[in-house]
Structures are given as C-alpha cells and as structure tokens.
CSV table of C-alpha atoms in Angstrom, one decimal:
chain,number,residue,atom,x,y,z
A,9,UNK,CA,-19.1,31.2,-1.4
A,10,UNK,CA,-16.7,32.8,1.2
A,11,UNK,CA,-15.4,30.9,4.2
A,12,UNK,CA,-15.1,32.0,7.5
A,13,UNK,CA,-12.0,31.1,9.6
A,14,UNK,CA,-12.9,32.2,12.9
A,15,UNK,CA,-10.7,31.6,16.5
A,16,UNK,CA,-10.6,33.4,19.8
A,17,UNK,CA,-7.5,35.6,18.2
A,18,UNK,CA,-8.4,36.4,14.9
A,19,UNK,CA,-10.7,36.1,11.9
A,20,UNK,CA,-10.4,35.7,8.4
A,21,UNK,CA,-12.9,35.4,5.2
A,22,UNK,CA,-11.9,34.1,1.9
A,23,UNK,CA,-9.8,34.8,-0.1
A,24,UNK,CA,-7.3,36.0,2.4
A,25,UNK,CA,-4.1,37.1,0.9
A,26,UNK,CA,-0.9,37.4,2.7
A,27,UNK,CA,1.6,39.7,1.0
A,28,UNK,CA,4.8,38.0,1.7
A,29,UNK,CA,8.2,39.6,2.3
A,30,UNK,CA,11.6,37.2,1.4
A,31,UNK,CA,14.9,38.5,1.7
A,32,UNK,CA,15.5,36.3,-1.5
A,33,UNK,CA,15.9,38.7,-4.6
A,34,UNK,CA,14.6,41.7,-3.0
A,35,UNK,CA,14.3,44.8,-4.8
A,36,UNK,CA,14.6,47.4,-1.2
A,37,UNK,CA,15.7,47.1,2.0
A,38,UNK,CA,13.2,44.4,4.1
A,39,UNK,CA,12.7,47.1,6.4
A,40,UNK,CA,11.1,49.2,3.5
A,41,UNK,CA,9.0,46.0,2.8
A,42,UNK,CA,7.6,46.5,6.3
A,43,UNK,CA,7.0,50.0,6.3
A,44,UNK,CA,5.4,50.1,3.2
A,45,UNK,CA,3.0,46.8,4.4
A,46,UNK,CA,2.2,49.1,7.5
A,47,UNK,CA,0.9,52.0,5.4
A,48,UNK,CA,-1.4,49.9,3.3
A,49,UNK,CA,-3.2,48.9,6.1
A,50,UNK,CA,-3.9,45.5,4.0
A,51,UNK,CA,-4.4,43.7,7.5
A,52,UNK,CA,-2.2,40.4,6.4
A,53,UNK,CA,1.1,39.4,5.7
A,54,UNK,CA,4.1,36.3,5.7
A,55,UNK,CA,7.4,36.7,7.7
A,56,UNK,CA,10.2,34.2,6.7
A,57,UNK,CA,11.1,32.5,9.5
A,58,UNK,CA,14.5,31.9,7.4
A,59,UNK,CA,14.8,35.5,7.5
A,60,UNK,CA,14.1,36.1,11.5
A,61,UNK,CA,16.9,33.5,12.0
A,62,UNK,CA,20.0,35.2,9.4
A,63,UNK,CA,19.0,38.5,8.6
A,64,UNK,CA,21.9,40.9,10.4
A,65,UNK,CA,20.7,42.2,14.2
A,66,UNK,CA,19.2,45.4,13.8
A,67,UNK,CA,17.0,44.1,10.5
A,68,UNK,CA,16.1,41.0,12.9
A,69,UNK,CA,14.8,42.9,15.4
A,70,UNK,CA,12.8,45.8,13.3
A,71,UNK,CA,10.8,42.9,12.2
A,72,UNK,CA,10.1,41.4,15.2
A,73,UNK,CA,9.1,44.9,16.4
A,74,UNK,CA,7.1,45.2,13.5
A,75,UNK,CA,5.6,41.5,14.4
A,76,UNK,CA,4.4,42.9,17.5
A,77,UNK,CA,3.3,46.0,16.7
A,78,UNK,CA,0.9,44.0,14.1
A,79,UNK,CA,-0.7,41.4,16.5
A,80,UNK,CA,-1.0,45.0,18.8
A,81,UNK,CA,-3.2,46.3,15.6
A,82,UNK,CA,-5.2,43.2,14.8
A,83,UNK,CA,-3.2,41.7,11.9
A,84,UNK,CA,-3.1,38.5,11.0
A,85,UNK,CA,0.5,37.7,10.4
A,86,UNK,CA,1.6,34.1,9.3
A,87,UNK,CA,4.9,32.8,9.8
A,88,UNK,CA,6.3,30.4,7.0
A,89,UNK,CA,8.4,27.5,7.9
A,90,UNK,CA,11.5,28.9,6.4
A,91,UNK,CA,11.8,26.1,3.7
A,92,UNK,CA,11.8,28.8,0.9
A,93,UNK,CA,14.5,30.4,1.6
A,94,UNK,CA,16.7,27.4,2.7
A,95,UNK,CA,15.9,25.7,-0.6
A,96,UNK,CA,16.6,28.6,-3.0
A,97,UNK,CA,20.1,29.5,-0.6
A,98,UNK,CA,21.1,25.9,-0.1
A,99,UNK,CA,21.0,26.6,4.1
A,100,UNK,CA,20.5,23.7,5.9
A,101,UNK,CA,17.3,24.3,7.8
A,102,UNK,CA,16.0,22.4,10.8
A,103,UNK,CA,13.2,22.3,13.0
A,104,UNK,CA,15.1,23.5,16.1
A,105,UNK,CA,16.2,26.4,13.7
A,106,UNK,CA,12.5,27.1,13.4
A,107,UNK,CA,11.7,26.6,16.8
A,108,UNK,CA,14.4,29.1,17.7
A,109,UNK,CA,12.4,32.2,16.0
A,110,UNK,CA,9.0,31.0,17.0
A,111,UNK,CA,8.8,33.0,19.9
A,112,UNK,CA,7.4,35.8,17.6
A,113,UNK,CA,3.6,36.7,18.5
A,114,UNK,CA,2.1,35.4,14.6
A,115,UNK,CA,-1.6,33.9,14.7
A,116,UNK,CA,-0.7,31.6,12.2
A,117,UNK,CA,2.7,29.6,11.9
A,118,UNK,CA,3.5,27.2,9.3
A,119,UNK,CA,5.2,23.8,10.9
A,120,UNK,CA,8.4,22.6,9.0
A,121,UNK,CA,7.3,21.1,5.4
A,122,UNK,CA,6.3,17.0,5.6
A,123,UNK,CA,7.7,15.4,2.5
A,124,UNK,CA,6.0,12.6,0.6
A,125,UNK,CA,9.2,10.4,-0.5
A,126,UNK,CA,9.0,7.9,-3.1
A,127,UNK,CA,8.1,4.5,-1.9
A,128,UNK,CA,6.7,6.5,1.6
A,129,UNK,CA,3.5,5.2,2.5
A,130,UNK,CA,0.9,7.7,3.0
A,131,UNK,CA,0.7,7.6,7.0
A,132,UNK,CA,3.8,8.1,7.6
A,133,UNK,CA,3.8,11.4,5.3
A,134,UNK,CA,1.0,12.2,7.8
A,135,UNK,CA,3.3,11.3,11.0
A,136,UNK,CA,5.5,13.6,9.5
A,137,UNK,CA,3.2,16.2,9.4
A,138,UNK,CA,1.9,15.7,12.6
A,139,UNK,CA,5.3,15.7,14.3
A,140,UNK,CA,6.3,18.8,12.7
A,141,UNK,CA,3.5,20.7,14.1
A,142,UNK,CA,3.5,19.5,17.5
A,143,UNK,CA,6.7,20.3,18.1
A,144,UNK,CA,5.7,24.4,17.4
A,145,UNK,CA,2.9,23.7,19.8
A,146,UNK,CA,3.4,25.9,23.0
A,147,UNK,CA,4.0,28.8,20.9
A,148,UNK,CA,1.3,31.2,20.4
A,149,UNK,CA,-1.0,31.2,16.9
A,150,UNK,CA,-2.7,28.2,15.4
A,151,UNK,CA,-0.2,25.8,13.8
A,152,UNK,CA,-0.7,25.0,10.0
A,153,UNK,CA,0.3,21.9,8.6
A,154,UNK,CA,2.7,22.1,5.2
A,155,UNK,CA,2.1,19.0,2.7
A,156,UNK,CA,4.6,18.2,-0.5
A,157,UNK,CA,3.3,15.5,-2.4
A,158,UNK,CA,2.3,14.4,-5.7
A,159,UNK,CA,-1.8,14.5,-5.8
A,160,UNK,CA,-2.8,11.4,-5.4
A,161,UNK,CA,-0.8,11.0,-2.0
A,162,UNK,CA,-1.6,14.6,-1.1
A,163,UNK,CA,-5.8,13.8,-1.1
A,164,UNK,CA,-5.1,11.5,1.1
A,165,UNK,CA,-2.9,12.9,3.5
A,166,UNK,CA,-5.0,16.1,4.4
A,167,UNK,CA,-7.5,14.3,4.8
A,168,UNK,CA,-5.6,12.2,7.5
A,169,UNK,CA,-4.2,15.5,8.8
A,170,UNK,CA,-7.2,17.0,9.5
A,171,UNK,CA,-8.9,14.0,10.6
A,172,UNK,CA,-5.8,14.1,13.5
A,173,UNK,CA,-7.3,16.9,14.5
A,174,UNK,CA,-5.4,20.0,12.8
A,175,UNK,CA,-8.3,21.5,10.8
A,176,UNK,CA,-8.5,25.4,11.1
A,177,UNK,CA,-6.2,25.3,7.5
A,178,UNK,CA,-3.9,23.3,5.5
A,179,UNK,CA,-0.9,24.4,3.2
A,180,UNK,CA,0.2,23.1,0.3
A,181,UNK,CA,2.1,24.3,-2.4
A,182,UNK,CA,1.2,25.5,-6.0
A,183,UNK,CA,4.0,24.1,-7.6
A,184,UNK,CA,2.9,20.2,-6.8
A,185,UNK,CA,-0.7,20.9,-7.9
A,186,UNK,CA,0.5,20.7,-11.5
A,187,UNK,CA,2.5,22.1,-14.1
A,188,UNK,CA,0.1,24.6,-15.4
A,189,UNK,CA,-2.7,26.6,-14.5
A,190,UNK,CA,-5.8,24.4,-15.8
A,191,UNK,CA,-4.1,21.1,-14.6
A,192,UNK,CA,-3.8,23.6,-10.8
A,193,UNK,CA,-7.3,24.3,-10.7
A,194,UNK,CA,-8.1,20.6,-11.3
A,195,UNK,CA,-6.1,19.3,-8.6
A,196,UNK,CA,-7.5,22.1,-6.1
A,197,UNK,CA,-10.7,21.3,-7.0
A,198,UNK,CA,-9.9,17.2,-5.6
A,199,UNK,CA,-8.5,18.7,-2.6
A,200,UNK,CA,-11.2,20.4,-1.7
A,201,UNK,CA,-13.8,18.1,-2.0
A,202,UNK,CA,-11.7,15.7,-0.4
A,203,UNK,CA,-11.7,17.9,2.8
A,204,UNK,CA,-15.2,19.0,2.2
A,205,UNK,CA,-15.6,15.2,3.5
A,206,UNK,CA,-13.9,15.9,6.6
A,207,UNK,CA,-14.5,19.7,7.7
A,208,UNK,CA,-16.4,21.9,5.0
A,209,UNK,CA,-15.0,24.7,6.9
A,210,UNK,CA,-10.8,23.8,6.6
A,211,UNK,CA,-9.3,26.2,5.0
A,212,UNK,CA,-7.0,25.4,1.6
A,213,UNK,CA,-3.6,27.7,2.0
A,214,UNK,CA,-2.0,27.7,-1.5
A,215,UNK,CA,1.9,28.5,-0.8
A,216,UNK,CA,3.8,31.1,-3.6
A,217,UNK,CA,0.7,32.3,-5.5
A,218,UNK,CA,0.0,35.9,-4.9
A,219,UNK,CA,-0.4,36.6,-9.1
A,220,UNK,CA,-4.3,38.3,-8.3
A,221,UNK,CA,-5.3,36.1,-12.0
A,222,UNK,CA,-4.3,32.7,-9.9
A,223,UNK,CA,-5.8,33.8,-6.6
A,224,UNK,CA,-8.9,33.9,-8.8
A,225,UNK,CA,-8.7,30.9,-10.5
A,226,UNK,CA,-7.5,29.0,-7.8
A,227,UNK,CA,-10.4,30.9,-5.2
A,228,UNK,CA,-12.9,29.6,-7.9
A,229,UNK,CA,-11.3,25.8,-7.8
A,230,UNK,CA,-12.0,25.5,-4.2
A,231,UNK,CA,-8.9,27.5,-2.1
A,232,UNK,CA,-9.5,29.9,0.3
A,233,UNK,CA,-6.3,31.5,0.9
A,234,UNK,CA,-2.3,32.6,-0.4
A,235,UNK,CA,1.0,34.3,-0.1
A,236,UNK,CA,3.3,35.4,-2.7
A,237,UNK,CA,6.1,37.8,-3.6
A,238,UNK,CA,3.9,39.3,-6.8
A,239,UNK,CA,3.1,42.5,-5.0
A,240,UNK,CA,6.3,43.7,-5.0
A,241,UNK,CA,8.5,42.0,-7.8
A,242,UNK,CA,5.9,43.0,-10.3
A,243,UNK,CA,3.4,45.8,-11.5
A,244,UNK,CA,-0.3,45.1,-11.4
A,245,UNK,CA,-2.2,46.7,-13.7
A,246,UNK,CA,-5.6,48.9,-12.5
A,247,UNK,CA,-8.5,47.3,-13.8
A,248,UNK,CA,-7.4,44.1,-15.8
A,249,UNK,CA,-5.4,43.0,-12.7
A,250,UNK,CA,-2.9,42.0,-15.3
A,251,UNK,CA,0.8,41.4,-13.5
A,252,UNK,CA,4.0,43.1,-15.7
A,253,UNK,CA,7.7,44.4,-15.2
A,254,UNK,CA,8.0,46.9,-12.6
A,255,UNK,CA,9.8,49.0,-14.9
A,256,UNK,CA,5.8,49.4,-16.8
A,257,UNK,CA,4.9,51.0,-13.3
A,258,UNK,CA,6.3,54.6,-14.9
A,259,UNK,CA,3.3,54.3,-17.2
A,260,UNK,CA,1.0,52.9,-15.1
A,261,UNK,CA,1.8,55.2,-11.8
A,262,UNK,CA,-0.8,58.4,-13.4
A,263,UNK,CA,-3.5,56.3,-12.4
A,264,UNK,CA,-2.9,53.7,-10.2
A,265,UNK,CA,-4.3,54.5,-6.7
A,266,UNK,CA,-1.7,56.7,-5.6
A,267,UNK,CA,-2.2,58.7,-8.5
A,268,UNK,CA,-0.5,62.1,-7.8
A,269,UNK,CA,1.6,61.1,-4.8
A,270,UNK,CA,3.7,58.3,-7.1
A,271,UNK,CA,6.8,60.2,-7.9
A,272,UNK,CA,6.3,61.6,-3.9
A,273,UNK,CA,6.8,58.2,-2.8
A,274,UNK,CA,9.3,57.1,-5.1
A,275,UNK,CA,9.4,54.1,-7.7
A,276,UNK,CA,9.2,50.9,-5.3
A,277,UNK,CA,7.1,52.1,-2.8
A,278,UNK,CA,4.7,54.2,-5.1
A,279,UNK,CA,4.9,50.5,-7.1
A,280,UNK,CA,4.5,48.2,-4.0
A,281,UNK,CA,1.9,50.8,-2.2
A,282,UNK,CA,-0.3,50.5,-5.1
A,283,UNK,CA,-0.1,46.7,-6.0
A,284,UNK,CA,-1.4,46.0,-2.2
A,285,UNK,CA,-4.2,48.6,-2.8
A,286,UNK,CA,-5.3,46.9,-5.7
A,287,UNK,CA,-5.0,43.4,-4.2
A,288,UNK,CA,-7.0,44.5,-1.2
A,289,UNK,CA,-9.5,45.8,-3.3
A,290,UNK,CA,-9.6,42.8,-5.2
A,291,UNK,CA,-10.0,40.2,-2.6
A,292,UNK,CA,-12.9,42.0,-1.0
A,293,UNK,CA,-14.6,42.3,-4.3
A,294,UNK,CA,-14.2,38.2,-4.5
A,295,UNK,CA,-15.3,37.8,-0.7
A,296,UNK,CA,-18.6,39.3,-1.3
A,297,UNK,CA,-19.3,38.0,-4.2
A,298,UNK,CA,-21.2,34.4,-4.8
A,299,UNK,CA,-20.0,31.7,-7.6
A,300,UNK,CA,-22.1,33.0,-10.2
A,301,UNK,CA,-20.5,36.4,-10.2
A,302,UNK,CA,-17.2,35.3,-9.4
A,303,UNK,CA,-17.2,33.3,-12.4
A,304,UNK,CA,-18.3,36.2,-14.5
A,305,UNK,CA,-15.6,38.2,-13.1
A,306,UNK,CA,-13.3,35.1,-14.3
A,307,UNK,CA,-15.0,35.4,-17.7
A,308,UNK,CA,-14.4,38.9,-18.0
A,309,UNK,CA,-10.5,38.8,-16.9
A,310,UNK,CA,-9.1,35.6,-18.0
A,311,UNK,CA,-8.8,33.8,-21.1
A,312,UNK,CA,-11.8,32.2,-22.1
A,313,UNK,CA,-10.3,28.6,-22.0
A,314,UNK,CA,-9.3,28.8,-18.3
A,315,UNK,CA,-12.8,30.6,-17.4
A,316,UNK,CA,-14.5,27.1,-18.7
A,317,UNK,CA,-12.5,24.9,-17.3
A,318,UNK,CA,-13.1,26.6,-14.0
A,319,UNK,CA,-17.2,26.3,-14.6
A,320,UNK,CA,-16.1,22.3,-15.3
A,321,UNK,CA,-14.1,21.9,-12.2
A,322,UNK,CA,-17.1,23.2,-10.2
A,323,UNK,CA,-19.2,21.0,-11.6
A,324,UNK,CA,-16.9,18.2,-11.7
C-alpha cells in the first residue's frame, strides 16, 4: 500500500511526515525547535520560508545552518511557500520574497500557493500553478506545486498539473478538502483516483495535518504525505495516539519514550522529543503495513463511524 517517491537526491515511502516548525504561536525559541528535530533523528521536517525571510539575523542564519547541516545528513527537508504565516500575520507575501530565501539547500520546495477564484476557469488556476513553480526552478530540490480550490475545480487542476509535467507530488490543503473529517477522507479519496489516472505514483501532500489520528485516516483515503505543528503544540498520547493539552504531558511523561530522562530534558523538549518518537514510530508501523491491517489499526484507534467510512471510500 506504501508509495515510493524516489529521485537522484532523496527518497521517501508513505506516509512521510514532516514535523513543521512556525514562528506563529510558538511555545520555545525556533532554535529549540531545531535542536530538538536534530536529536530525534525523525529524518523530515518543514522550514517556513516566511520565517527565513523576518526572523531576526542570528535566528535566520541558525536555521539555514541547520538546513545545511540536514541535506549534509540525508534529510529530507521541505520548504513551504510562506503563505501560512503571511495569512495568519497579515504580511504581504510575494513570490520575489520567496525567491529571495530559496537559496537554502531543501529537496523539496513548495511554489507560492495558485488560487482558484470565483468565476476563474480551471486552466488558468493551472497557469497559475505552473507559473509559480517555474519561477523557483534553478534552485535546488524538486518543486511542488500548491492548489487552493474548492473540489470540484481541484480534481481537475492536479490532474492538469501533473499532466504539465510536475508529478513527483502535489500539495493541497486540508482545510479545502471539507469541513470535517469524513467529508476529508471523501474528497482525498477523488483526488487520488483522479491522479491515479495520470501517475499512480504522484504523491498527495496534505498541508497542516500532522494530528497522527488524521495522518491515518487521510493515509487510508489515498494521501501519501503531511506537515503540521501537532508535535509540538500538543501531547500525544503512547499507545492510543490520542493528541491533548501539553499541560497532560506531566502525567503522561512516566512513560512516554523518554521515560526517566523527562524532567532531565525539561517540559517542551521532554514533550516535543517524545511526540516525534511516537510519530516516527507510527508512520513506519503504517508504511509496512498493507490495507487490510491498516484498516484494522483504524478500527482499533478511531471511532467506529470514521473507521467505516474509510472501508467505503476504498471501495468507492
């Protein structure tokens, strides 16, 4: 059931998970962020590009040190498109803005986001696309094209994308797959087999959802890969996967993964250290396992009405 994303710089296998670090609401420093990604060894990760261009000078140039350091030690780092940030700050963000950071070695940036606008025609929501990635072109790492649109328009646009020729992966984002989970699944489920006509082997990037109970659901429905903030705004609980306040780590710390080095560490990064563990962990289990035992993992850690309607969506 896993896909293999394969180039000449790096390779990844479904579900890949890139633990993403935002400068928006953070509970540490971003440099702690960083250090605390480094010691997991979890092999992925997100920069904001938002960040690389307003985060003060030394903080700036830690993380492109650290950007560096990773490609050095095989990671697969991913560079957003900054669009996050800008839209929850009110920045104004431009592609020349982008451009101006991307000189950071990533192997995967994500071109600025293409829009669908009401009355747009679909092609030219795919020139957009297209634009926006060619002009991050002669920068290193493969270019990922970003697609906001309501379903309907979105089927049909990554299938034009990718048909153009940009078909290692595709991003889009979990908010306009639906309001809620089951109406998610659904709508990853159309765009799949609406690039499954195309390239069986794209892969489906699913922007803001790192909750491990979504990366499951959504793995299930047809993506192959995500970033989010969960792993260290939340706790996630050992076993059940379940995401809560950090402030439930103090309970949880006696035997989470760290175990006996928590208070060592200290809250976040005993917290953060642990949560990246467990989502390792987690996404290897999924990566080896086939439909059938994926859905009975679904079965055994989701509510029961959401662990049918992921058999349907298979089968639909």
């Amino acid at each position: 059931m896993a896909r293999l994303l394969h180039s000449d710089a790096f390779s990844l296998v479904s579900p890949a998970v890139f633990p993403s670090v935002s400068s928006l609401r953070v509970r540490a420093p971003i440099p702690e962020h960083f250090t605390i990604l480094k010691a997991s060894g979890f092999g992925q990760a997100l920069v904001s590009a938002a960040d690389l261009h307003s985060l003060p000078h030394e903080e700036r140039e830690f993380v492109r040190e650290w950007c560096r350091d990773a490609a050095d030690d095989g990671w697969v780092v991913m560079l957003d498109s900054g669009g996050y940030e800008a839209f929850w700050k009110e920045w104004d963000w431009s592609q020349e803005e982008l451009s101006a950071v991307s000189d950071v070695p990533v192997a995967l940036r994500l071109a600025m986001d293409a829009r669908w606008q009401v009355g747009d025609e679909v092609q030219a929501l795919i020139e957009r696309a297209l634009e926006s990635c060619n002009a991050l072109e002669r920068h290193s790492g493969a270019v990922v094209p970003v697609v906001r649109a309501p379903l309907p328009q979105l089927a049909e646009a990554v299938v034009g994308i990718v048909e153009a020729g940009y078909s290692p992966m595709i991003a889009v984002a979990e908010r306009d797959l639906g309001w809620g989970i089951l109406e998610r699944c659904l709508s990853i489920g159309k765009l799949r087999k609406a690039l499954d006509t195309v390239d069986p082997g794209c892969f489906l990037h699913v922007l803001g959802a790192g909750n491990p109970h979504d990366i499951l659901a959504y793995w299930i429905s047809g993506a192959d890969s995500f970033d989010g903030l969960e792993w260290c705004r939340a706790t996630i609980e050992p076993g059940t996967l379940e995401m809560a306040c950090l402030s439930r780590w103090q309970l949880i710390a006696p035997r989470s993964v760290v175990g006996a080095e928590a208070e060592e560490l200290g809250y976040f990064h005993g917290m953060a250290l642990s949560n990246l563990v467990e989502l390792r962990q987690f996404a290897s289990r999924l990566g080896a396992s086939s439909l059938d035992e994926a859905v009975a993992l679904a079965r055994n850690l989701l509510p029961s009405r959401l662990a049918t309607h992921l058999i349907e969506v298979g089968e639909g």
